Short mmCIF file of C-alpha atoms in Angstrom, two decimals:
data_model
loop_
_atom_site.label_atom_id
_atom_site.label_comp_id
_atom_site.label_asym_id
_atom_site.label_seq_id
_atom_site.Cartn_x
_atom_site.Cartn_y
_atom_site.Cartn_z
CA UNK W 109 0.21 9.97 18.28
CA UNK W 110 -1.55 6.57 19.59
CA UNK W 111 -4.91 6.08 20.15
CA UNK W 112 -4.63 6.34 24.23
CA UNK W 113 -3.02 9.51 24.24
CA UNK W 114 -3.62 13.04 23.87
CA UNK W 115 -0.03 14.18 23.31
CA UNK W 116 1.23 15.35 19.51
CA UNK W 117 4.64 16.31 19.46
CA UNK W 118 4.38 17.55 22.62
CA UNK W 119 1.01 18.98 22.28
CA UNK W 120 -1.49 18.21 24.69
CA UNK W 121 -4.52 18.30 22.05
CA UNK W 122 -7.78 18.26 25.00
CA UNK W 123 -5.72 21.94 25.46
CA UNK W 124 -6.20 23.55 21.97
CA UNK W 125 -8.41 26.40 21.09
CA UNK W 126 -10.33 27.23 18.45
CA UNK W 127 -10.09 30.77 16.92
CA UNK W 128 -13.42 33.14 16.39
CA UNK W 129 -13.61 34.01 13.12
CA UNK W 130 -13.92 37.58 14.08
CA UNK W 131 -10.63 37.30 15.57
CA UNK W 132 -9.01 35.29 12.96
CA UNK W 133 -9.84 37.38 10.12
CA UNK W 134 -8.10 40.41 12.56
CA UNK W 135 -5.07 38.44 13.42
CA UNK W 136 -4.80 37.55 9.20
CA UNK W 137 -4.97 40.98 8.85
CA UNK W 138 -2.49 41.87 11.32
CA UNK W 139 -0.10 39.10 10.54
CA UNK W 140 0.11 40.08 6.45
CA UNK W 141 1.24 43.38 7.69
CA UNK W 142 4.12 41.39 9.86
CA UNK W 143 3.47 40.90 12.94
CA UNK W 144 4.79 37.84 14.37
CA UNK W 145 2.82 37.48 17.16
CA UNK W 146 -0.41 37.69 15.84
CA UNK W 147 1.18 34.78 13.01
CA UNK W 148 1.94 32.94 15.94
CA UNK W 149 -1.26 32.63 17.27
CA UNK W 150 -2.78 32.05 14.14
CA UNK W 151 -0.86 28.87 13.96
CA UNK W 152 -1.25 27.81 17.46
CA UNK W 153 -5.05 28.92 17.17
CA UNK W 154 -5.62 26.50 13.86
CA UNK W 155 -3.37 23.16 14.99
CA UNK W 156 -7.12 21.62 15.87
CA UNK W 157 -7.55 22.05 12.45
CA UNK W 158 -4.33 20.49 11.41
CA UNK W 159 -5.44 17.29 14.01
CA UNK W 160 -8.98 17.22 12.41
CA UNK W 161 -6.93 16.54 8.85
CA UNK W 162 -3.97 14.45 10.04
CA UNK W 163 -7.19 11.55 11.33
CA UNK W 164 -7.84 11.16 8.11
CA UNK W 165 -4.85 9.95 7.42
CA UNK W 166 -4.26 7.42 10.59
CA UNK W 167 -4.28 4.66 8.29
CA UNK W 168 -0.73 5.16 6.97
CA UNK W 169 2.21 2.87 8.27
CA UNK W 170 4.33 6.96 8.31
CA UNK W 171 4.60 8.09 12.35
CA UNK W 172 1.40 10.59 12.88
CA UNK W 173 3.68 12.82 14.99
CA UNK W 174 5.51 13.20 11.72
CA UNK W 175 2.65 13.89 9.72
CA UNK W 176 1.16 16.32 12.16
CA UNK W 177 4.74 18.38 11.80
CA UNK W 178 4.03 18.15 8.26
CA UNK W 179 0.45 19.11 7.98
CA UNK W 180 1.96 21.69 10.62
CA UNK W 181 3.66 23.12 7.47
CA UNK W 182 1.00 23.16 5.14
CA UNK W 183 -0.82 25.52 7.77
CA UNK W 184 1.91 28.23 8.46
CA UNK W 185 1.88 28.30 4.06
CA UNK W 186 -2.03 28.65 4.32
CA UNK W 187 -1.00 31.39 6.60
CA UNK W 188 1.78 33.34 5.01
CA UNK W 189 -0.41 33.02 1.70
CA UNK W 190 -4.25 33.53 2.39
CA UNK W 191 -5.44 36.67 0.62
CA UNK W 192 -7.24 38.53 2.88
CA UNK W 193 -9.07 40.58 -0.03
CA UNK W 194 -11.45 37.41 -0.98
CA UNK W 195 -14.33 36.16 0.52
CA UNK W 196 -13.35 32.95 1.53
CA UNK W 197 -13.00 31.41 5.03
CA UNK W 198 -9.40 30.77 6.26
CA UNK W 199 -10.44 27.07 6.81
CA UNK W 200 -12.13 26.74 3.60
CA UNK W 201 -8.13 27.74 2.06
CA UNK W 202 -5.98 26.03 4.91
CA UNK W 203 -7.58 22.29 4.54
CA UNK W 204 -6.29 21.77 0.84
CA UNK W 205 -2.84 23.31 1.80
CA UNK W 206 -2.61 20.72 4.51
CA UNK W 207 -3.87 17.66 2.79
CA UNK W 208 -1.83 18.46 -0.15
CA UNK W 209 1.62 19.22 2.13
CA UNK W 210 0.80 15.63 3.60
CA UNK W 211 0.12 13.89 0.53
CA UNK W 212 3.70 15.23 -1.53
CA UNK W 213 5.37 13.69 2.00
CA UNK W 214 3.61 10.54 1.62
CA UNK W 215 4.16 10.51 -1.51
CA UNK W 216 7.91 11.28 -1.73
CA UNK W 217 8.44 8.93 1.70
CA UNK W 218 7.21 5.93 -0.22
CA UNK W 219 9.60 3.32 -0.88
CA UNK W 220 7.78 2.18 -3.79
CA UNK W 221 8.79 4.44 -6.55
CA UNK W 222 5.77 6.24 -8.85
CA UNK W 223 6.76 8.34 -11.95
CA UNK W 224 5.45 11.76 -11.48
CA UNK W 225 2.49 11.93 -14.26
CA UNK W 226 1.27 8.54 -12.32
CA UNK W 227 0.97 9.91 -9.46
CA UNK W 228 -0.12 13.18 -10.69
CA UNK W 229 -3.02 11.47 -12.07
CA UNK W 230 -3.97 9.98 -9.02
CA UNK W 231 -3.92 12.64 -6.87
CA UNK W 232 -6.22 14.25 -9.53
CA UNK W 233 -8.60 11.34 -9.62
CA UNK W 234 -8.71 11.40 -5.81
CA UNK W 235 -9.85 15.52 -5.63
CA UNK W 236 -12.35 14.37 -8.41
CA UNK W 237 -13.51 11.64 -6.28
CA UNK W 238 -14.02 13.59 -3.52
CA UNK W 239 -16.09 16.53 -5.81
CA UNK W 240 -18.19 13.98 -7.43
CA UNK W 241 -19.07 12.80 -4.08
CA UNK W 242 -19.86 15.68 -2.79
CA UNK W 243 -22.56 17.02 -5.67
CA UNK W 244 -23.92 13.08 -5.97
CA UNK W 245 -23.75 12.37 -2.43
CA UNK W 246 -22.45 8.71 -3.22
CA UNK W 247 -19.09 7.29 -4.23
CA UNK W 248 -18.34 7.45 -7.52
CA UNK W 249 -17.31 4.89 -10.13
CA UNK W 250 -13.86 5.12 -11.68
CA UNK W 251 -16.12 5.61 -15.14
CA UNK W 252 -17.27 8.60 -13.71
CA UNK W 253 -14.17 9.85 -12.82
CA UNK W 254 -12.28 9.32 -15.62
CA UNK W 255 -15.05 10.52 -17.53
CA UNK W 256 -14.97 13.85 -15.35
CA UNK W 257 -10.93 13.96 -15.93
CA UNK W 258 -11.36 13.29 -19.80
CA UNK W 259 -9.02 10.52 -19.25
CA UNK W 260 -9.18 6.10 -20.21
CA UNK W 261 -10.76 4.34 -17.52
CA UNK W 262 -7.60 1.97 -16.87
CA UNK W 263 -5.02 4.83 -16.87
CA UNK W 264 -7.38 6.20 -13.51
CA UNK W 265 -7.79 2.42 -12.41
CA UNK W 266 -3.92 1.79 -12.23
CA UNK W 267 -2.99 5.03 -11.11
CA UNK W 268 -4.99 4.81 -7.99
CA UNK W 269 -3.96 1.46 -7.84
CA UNK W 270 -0.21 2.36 -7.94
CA UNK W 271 -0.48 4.80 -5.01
CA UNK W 272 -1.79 2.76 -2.65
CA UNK W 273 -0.19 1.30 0.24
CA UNK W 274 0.69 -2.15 0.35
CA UNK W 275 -0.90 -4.34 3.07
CA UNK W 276 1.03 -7.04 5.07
CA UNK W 277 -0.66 -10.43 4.39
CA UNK W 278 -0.57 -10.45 8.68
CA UNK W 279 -3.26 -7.66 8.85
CA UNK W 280 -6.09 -8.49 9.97
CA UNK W 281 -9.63 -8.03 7.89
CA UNK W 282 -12.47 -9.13 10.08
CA UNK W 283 -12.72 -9.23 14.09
CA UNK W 284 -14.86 -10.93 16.25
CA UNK W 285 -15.01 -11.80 19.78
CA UNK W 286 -11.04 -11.44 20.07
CA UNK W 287 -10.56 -13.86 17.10
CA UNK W 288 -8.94 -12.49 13.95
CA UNK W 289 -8.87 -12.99 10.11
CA UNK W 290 -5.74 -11.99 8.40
CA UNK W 291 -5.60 -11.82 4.72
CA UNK W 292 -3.00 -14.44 4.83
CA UNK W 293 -5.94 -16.87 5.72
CA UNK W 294 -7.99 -15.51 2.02
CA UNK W 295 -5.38 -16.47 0.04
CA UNK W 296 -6.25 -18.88 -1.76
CA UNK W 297 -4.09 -20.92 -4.56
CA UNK W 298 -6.67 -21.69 -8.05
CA UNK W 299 -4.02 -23.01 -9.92
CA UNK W 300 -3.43 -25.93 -7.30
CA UNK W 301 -6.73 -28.26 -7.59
CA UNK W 302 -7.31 -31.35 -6.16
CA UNK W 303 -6.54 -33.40 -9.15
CA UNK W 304 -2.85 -31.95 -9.15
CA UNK W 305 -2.74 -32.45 -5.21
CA UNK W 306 -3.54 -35.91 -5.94
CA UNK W 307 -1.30 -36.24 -8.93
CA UNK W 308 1.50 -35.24 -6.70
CA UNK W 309 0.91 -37.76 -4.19
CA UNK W 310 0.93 -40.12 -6.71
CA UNK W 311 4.45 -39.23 -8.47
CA UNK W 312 6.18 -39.03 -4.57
CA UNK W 313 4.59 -42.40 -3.98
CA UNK W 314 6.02 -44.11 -7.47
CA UNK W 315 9.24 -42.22 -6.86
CA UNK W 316 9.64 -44.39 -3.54
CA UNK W 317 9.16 -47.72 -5.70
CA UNK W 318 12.59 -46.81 -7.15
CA UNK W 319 15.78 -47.82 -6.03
CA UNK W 320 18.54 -45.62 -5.15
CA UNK W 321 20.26 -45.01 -8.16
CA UNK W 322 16.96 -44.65 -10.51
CA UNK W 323 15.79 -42.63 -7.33
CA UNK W 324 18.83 -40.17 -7.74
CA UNK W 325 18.88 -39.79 -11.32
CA UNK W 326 14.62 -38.98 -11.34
CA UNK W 327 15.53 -36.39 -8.60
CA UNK W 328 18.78 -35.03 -10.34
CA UNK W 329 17.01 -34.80 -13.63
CA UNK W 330 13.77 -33.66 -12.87
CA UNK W 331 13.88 -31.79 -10.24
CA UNK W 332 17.27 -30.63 -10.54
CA UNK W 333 17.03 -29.59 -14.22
CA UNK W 334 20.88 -31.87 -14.72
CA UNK W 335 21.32 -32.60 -17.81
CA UNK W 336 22.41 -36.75 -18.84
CA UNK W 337 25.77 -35.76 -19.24
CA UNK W 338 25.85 -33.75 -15.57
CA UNK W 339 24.73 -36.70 -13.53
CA UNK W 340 27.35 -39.16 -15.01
CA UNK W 341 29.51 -37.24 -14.38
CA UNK W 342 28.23 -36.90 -10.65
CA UNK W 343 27.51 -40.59 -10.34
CA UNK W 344 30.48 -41.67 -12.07
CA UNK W 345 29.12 -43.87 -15.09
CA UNK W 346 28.81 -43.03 -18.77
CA UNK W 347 25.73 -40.75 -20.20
CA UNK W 348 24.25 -44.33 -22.08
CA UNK W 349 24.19 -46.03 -18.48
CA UNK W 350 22.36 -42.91 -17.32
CA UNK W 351 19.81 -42.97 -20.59
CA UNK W 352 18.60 -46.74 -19.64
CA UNK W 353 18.55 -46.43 -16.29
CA UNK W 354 16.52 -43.28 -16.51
CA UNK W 355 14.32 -45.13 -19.15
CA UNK W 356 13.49 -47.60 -16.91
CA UNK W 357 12.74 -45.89 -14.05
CA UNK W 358 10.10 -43.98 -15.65
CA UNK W 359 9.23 -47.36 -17.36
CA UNK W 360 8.66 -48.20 -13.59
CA UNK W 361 6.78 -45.23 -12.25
CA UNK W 362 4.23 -45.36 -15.20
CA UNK W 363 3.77 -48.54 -14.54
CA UNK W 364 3.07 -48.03 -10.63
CA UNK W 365 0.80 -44.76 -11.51
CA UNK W 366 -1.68 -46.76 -14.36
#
């Protein structure tokens, strides 16, 4: 499904119907006694309902022509399972089965692997997010819903956390007139100040005060991680030629950075 179109899996959606509930609860009836055709357009009659839950899902990087099959699923089970005896509006049963058969895809389609209790918990924390929300009429804290779950606060936290989808550092977070911020361009680094900027500069500029042996044997040693030993061998002089000359070049560099 794309935004500009109408077509799901084939489906022209502007074309689906709605279902009475007169007649649905007399095609339910009708199809737990076996017939087919009434099952059939139970299914047919209820895919709006199936489009109405896959758009809340259009953020996903999965193909929404694959999760419409799959929500697709979750309504023939609401089907084939409603009890007919209770008091309860199809709808009312159907949406869980289809957010839930959408969700254990998602979740077993991710390429990031979550250990079952994880993501048990988060799916948990999610349906009491949504009931908290719906009695308070606000979002609610992760303290209130790990309170509500009788579970630690950071056990919720990193569970939701863990289910989430990754984002590429390329999406964009703010849009404007045409012109875009991608996350890449909120990354910042905190551990790279000015003063070790600066200190950099400095080092590269003492390091070109060298010649080309002390040059070499800087580079090899300290940025190479070579031991004394390794770069006489490279250069082909003993490990005591390689101790003064190293001396001295850092003798040099101080020098040039004070």
């Amino acid at each position: 499904m794309y935004y500009n179109k109408v077509d799901i899996c084939g489906i022209n959606t502007s074309s689906l119907q709605v279902i009475p509930e007169e007649r649905k609860k007399s095609l339910l009836q009708k199809s737990k006694q076996g017939n087919m055709e009434a099952r059939h357009e139970l299914i047919y009659g209820n895919l709006k309902l199936v489009l109405s839950v896959v758009q809340r899902f259009t953020g996903k990087r999965e193909n929404l022509d694959d999760i419409f099959q799959v929500g697709c699923i979750g309504l023939i089970k609401a089907v084939d399972n409603f009890n007919t005896e209770l008091d309860v509006k199809f709808s009312t049963y159907a949406v869980p089965m289809i957010i839930g058969e959408i969700r254990r895809y998602l979740r077993d389609n991710n390429a990031i692997r979550i250990s079952r209790s994880i993501r048990d918990l988060a799916y948990r924390a999610l349906q009491a997010k949504e009931e908290l929300q719906a009695v308070n009429d606000k979002e609610p804290s992760v303290d209130e819903i790990a309170k509500k779950l009788g579970c630690e606060r950071e056990q919720v936290a990193n569970a939701i956390e863990a289910i989430m989808d990754p984002i590429s550092i390329y999406d964009p977070v703010y849009n404007e007139n045409g012109d875009s911020v991608c996350v890449l361009d909120k990354i910042c680094d905190t551990t790279s100040g000015d003063d070790i900027w600066l200190e950099n500069i400095a080092l590269r500029d003492a390091l070109e005060k060298l010649d080309d042996r002390e040059k070499t044997i800087i580079i090899l040693r300290y940025y190479k991680n070579k031991t004394q030993t390794d770069i006489a061998e490279y250069i082909g002089i003993s490990q005591a030629q390689v101790s003064r000359i190293e001396k001295a070049a850092l003798e040099k560099m101080r020098k040039h950075m004070t």
